[in-house]
mmCIF file of C-alpha atoms and ligand atoms in Angstrom:
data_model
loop_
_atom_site.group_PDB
_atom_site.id
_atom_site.type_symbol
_atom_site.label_atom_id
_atom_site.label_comp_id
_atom_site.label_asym_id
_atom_site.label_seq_id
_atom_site.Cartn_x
_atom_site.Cartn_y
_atom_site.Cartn_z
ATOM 1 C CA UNK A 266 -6.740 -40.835 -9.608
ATOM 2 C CA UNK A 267 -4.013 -39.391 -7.629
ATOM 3 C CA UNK A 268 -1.075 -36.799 -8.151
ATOM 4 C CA UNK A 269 1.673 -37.401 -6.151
ATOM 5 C CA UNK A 270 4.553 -34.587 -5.024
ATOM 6 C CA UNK A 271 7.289 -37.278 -6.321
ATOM 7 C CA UNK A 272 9.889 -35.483 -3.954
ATOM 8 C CA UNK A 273 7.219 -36.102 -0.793
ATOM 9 C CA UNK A 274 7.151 -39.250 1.291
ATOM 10 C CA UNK A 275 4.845 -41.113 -1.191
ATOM 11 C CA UNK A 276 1.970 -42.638 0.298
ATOM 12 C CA UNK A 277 -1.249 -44.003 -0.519
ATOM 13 C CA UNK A 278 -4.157 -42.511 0.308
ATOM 14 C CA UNK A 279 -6.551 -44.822 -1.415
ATOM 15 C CA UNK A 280 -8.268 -45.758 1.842
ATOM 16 C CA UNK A 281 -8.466 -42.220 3.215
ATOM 17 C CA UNK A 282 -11.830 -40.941 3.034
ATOM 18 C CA UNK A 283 -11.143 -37.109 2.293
ATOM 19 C CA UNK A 284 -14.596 -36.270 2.509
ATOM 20 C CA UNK A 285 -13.478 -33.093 4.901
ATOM 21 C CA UNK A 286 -15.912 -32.295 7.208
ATOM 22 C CA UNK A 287 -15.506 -28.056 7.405
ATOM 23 C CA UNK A 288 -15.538 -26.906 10.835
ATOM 24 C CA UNK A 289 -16.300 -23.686 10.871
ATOM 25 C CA UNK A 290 -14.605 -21.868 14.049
ATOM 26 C CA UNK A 291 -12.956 -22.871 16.826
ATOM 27 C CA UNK A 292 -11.722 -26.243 15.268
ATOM 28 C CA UNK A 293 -14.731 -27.562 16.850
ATOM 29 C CA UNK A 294 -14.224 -31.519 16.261
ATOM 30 C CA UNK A 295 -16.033 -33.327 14.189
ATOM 31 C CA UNK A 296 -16.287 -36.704 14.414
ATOM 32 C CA UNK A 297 -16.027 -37.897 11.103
ATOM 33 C CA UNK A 298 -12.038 -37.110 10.064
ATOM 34 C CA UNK A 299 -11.443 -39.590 12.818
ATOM 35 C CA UNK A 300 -11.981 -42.782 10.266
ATOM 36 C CA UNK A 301 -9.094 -41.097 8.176
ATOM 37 C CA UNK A 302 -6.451 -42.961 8.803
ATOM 38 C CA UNK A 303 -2.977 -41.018 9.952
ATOM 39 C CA UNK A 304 -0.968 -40.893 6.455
ATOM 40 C CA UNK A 305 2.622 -42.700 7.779
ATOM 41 C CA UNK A 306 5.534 -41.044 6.677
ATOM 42 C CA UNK A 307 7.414 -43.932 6.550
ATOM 43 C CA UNK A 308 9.914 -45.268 3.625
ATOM 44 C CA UNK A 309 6.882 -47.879 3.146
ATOM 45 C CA UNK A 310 5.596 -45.867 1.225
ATOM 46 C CA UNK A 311 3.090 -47.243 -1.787
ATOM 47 C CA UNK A 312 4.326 -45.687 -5.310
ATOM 48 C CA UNK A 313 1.628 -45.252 -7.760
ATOM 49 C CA UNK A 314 4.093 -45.131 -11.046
ATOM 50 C CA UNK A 315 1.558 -44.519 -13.161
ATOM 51 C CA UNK A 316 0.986 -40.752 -11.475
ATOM 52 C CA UNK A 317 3.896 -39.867 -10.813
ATOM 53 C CA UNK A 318 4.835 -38.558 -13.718
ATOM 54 C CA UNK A 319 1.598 -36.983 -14.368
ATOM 55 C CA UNK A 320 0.849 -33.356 -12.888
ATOM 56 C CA UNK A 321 -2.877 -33.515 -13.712
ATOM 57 C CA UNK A 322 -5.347 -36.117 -12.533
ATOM 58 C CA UNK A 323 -8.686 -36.616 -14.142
ATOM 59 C CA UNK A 324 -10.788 -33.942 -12.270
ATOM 60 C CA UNK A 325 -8.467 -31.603 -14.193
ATOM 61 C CA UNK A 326 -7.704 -29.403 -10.768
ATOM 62 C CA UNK A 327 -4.950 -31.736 -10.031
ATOM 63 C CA UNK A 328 -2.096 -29.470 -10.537
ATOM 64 C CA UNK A 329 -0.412 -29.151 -6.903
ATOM 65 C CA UNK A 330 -0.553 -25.371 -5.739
ATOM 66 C CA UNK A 331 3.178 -24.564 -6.081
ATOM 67 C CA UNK A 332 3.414 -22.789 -2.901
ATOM 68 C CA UNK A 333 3.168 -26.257 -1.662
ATOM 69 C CA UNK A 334 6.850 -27.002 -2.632
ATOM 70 C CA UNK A 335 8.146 -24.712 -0.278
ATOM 71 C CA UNK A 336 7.324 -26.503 2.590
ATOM 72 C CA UNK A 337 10.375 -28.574 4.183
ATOM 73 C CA UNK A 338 9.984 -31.946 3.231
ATOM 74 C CA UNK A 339 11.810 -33.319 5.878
ATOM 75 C CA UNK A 340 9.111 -32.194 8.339
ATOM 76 C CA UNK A 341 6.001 -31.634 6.363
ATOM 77 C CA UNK A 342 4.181 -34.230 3.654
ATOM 78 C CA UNK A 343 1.921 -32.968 0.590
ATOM 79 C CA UNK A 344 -0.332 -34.991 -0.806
ATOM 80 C CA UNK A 345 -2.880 -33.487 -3.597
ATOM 81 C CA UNK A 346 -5.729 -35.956 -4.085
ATOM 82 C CA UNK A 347 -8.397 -34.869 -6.574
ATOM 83 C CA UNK A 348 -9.282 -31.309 -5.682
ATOM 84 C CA UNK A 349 -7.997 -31.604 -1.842
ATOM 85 C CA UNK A 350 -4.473 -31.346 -0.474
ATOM 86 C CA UNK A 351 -3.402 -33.290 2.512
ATOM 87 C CA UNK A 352 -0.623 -31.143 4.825
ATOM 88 C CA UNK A 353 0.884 -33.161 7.130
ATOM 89 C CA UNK A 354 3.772 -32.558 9.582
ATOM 90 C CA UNK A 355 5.744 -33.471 12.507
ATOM 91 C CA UNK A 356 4.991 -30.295 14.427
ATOM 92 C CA UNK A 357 8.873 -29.820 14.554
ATOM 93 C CA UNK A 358 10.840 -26.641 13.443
ATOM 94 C CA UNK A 359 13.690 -27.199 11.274
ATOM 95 C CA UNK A 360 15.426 -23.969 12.960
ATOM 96 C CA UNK A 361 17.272 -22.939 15.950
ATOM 97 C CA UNK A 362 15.388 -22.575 18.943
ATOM 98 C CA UNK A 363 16.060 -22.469 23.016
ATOM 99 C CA UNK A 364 13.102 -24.816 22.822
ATOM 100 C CA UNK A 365 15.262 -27.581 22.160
ATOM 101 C CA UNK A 366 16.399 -29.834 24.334
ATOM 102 C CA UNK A 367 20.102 -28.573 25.646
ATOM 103 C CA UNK A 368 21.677 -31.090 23.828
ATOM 104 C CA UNK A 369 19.999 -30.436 20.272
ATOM 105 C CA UNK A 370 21.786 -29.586 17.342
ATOM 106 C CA UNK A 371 19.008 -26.965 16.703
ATOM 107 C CA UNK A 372 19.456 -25.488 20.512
ATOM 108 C CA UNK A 373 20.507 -21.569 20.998
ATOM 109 C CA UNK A 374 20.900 -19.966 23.900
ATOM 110 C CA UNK A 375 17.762 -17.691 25.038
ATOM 111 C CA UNK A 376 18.109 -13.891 23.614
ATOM 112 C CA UNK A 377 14.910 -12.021 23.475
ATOM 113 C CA UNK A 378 13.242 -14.965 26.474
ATOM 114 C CA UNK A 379 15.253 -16.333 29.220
ATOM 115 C CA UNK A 380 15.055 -19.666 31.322
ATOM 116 C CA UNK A 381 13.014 -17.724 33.680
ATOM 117 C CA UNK A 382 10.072 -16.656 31.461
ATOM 118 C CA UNK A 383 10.178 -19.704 28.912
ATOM 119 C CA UNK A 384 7.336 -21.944 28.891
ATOM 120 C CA UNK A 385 7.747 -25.524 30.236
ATOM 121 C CA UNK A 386 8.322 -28.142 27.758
ATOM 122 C CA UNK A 387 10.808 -28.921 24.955
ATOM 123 C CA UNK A 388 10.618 -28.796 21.317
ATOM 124 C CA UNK A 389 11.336 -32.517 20.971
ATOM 125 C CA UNK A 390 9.106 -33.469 23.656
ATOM 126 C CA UNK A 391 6.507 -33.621 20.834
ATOM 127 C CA UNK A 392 5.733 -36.756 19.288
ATOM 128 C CA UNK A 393 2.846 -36.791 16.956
ATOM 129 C CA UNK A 394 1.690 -35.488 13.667
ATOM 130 C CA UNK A 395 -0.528 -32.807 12.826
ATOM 131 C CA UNK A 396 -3.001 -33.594 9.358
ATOM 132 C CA UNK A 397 -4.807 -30.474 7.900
ATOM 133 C CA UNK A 398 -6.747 -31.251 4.999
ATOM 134 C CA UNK A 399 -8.076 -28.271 2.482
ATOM 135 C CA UNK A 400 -8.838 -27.213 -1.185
ATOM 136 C CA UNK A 401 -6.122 -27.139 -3.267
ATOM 137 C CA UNK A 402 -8.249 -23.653 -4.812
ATOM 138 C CA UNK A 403 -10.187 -22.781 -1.828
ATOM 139 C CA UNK A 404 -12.384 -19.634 -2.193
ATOM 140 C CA UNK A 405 -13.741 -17.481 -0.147
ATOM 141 C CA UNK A 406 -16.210 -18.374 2.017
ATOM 142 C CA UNK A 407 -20.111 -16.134 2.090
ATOM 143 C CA UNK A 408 -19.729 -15.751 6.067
ATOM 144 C CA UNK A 409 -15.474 -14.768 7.817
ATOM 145 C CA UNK A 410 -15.408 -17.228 11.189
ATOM 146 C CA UNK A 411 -13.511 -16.459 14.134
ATOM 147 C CA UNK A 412 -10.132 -18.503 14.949
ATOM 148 C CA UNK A 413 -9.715 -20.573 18.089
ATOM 149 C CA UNK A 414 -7.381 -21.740 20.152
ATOM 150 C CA UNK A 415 -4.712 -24.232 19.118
ATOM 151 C CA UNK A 416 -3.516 -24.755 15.652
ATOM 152 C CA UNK A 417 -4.725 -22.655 13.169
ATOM 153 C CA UNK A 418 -2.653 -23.005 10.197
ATOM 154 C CA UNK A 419 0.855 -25.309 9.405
ATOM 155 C CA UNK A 420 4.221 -23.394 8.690
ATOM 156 C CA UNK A 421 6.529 -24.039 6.037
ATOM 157 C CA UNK A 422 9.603 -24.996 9.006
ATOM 158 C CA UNK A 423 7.122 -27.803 10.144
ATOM 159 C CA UNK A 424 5.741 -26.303 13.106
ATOM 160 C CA UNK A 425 2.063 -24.792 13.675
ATOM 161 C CA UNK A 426 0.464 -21.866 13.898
ATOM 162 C CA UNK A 427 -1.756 -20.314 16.381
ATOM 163 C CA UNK A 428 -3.643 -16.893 16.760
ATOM 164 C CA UNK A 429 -3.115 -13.874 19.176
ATOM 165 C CA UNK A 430 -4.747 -16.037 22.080
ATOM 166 C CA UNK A 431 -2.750 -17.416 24.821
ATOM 167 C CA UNK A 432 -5.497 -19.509 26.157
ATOM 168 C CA UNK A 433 -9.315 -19.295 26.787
ATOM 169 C CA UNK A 434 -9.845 -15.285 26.474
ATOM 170 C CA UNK A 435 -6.493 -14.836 27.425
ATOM 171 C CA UNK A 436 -4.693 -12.395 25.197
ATOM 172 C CA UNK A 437 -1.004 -13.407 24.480
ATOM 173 C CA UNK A 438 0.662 -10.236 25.881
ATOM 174 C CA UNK A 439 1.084 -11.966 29.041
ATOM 175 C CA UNK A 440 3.124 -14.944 27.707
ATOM 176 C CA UNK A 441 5.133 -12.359 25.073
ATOM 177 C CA UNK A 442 8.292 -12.881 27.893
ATOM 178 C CA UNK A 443 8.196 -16.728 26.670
ATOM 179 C CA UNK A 444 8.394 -16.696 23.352
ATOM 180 C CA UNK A 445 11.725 -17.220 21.230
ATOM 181 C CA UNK A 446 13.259 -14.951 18.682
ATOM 182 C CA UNK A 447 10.770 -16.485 16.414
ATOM 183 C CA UNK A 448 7.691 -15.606 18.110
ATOM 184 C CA UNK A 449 7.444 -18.825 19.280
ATOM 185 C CA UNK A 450 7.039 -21.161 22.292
ATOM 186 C CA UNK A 451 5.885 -24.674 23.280
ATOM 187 C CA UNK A 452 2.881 -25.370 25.547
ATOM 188 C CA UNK A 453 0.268 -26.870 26.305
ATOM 189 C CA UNK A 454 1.078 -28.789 23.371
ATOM 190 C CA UNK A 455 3.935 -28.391 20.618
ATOM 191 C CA UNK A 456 6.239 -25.614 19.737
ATOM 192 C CA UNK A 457 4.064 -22.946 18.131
ATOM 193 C CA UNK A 458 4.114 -19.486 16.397
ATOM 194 C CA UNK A 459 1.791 -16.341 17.604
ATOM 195 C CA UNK A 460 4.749 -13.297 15.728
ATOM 196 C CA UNK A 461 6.704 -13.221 12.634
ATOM 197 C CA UNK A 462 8.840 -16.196 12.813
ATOM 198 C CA UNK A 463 11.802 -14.497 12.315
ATOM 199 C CA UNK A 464 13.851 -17.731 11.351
ATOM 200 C CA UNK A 465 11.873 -17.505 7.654
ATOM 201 C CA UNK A 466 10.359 -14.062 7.133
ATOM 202 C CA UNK A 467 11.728 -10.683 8.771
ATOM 203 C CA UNK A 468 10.114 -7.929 6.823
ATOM 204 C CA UNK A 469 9.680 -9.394 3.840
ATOM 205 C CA UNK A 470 7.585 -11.679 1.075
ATOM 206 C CA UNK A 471 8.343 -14.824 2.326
ATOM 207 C CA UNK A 472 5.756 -17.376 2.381
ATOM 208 C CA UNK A 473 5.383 -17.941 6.347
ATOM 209 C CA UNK A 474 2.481 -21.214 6.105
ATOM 210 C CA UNK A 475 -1.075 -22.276 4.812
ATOM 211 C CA UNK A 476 -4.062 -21.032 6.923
ATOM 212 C CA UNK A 477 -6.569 -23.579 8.334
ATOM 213 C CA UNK A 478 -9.150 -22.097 5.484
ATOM 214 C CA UNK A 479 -6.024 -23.015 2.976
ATOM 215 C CA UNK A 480 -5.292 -19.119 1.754
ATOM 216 C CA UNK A 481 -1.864 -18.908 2.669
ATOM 217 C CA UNK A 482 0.282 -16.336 4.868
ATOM 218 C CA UNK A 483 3.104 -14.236 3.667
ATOM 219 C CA UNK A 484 5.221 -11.908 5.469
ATOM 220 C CA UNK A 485 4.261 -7.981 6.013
ATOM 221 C CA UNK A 486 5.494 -7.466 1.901
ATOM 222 C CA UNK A 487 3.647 -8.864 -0.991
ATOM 223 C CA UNK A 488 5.674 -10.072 -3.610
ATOM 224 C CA UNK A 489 3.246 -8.526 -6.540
ATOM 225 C CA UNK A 490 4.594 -4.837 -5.210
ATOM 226 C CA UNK A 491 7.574 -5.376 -3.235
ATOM 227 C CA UNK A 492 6.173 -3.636 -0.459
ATOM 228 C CA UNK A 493 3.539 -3.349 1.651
ATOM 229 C CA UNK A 494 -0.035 -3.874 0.842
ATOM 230 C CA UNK A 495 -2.502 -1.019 1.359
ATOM 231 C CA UNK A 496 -5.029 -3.078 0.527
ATOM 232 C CA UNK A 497 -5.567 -5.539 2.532
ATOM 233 C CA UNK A 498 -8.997 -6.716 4.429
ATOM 234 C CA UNK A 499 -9.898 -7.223 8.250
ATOM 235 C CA UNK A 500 -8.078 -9.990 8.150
ATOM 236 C CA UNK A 501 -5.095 -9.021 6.169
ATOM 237 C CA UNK A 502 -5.728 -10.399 2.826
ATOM 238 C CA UNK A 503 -6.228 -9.613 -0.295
ATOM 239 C CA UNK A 504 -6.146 -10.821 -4.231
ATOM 240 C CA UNK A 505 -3.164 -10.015 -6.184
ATOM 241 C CA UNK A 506 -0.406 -12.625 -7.829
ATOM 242 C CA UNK A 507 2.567 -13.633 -5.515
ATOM 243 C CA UNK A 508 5.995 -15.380 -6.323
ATOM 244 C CA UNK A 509 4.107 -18.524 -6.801
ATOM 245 C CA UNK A 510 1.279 -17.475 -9.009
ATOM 246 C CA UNK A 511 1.168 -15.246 -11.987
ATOM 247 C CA UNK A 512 -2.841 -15.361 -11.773
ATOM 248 C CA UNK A 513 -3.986 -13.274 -8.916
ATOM 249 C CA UNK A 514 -5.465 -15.311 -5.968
ATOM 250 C CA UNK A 515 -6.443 -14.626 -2.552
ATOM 251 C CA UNK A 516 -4.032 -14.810 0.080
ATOM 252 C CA UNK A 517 -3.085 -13.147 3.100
ATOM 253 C CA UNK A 518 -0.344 -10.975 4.872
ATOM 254 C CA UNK A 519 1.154 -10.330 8.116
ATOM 255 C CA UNK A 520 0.021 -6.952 8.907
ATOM 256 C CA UNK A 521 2.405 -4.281 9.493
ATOM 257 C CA UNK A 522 1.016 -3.061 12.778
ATOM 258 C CA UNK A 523 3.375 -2.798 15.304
ATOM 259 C CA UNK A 524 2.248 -5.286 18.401
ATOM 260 C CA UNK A 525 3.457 -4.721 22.073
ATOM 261 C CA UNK A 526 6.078 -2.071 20.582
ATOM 262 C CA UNK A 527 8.184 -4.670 18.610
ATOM 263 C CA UNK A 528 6.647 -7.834 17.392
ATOM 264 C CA UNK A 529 3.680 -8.576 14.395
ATOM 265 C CA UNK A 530 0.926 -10.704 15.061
ATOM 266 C CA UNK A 531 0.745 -13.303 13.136
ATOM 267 C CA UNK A 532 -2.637 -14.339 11.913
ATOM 268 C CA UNK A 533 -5.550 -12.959 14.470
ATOM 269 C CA UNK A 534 -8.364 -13.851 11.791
ATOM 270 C CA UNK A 535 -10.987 -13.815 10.651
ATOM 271 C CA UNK A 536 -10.893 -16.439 8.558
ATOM 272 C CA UNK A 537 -12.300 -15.556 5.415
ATOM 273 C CA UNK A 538 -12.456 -19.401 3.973
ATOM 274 C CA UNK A 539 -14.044 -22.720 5.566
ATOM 275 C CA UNK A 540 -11.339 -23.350 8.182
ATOM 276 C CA UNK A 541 -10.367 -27.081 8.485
ATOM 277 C CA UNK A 542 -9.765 -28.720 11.833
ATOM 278 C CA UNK A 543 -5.768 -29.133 12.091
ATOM 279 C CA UNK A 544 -5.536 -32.474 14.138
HETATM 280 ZN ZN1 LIG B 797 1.229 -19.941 22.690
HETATM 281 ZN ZN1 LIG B 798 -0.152 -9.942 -1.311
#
């Protein structure tokens, strides 16, 4: 039995096969996600009336991790089913950007990037979805995994995250002149986030996205102090309640280390979960 996020694009996921296969670095593929079909967010939608009401399913871990919620629904679809949680989004950010095409209602003129350093491609140049599937209370894994290239987590705006890599042992401090006032840029694929996305979280607690091992990322502060955390791991996590959970849980934090004199990486890894393949 299902639990749907009523206020989510409703769909059914009775013929997706959730049986995740766990990639663990590098998003190495795996063929097997590739029968799951791509969950439509379309007004199609099949209601299930008899769960919607319901915030428990049978398996009784079928209460929707209420981080979830902040995610903007008109990019990014929830779906708890059973003990996983399918994140799906458009890739697109619902913020300003000089990523957008020029005649965008989202478009800003460059400030910290100009025309001359951006990367090629627009925003809304991207059509496609990206699907991350993970446990709805994922633990820790026995062995941390490197991250690779390409998406590594999904943001609460809609668009993806990636690491501190700009490409194949290529560290991002060459590309810093193309990135937006959010840390951000497109290329090769869709608009993306290496810094602290400004747009959402500027020194604060804000939650910034769900990691590919499905801990989530907050900004430098943790909510459970105020401040910031002097306990966090090599990866920048650590186990303490948050704003969305009075029972502490692991979860992770931008880390307050100044990067190339003004910016804060965003997630470099390890990851300290079973990363899923974002696709
Ligand atoms: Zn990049
Ligand atoms: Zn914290």
């Amino acid at each position: 039995m299902q639990t749907n996020l009523s206020q989510y694009f409703i769909t059914s996921l009775i013929t997706l096969g959730l049986t995740l296969a766990l990639t663990g670095c590098n998003g190495s593929s795996d063929s097997s996600i590739d029968t799951v079909d791509t969950i439509e967010s379309s007004d199609s939608a099949t209601e299930t009336d008899s769960g919607d009401s319901s915030d428990e399913d049978d398996t009784g871990t079928g209460i929707l991790h209420s981080a979830y919620y902040e995610f903007d629904t008109d990019h990014v679809e929830v779906v708890l089913n059973g003990g996983t949680v399918s994140i799906e989004t458009n890739g697109l950010p619902n913020h300003t950007s000089p990523y957008w095409s020029a005649d965008h209602a989202l478009f800003v003129e460059p400030t910290v990037t100009s025309y001359e350093q951006m990367a090629p491609g627009n925003i809304d140049e991207f059509v496609g979805t990206y699907t991350l599937t993970v446990d709805n209370t994922p633990e820790k894994a026995a062995d941390t995994s490197a991250t690779g290239l390409g998406a590594i987590g999904i943001a609460v705006s809609g668009s993806v995250i990636y690491n501190d890599e700009e490409g194949p042992g290529i560290a991002l401090d060459g590309a810093v002149g193309s990135l937006d006032f959010n840390g951000a840029h497109t290329g090769p694929q869709s608009y993306h986030y290496h810094l602290e996305p400004i747009s959402f979280s500027e020194d604060d607690s804000n939650l910034i996205g769900v990691i590919a091992d499905g801990f989530f990322l907050y900004g430098r502060k943790c909510n459970s102090t105020g401040t910031y955390p002097t306990d966090l791991d090599a990866s920048g996590g650590h186990t303490s309640i948050t704003q969305h959970t009075q029972d502490a849980e692991y979860h992770y934090h931008i880390q307050n280390e100044v990067y190339l004199g003004a910016y804060y990486i965003l997630f470099p890894g390890d990851y300290q979960g079973n990363a899923s393949a974002i696709r």
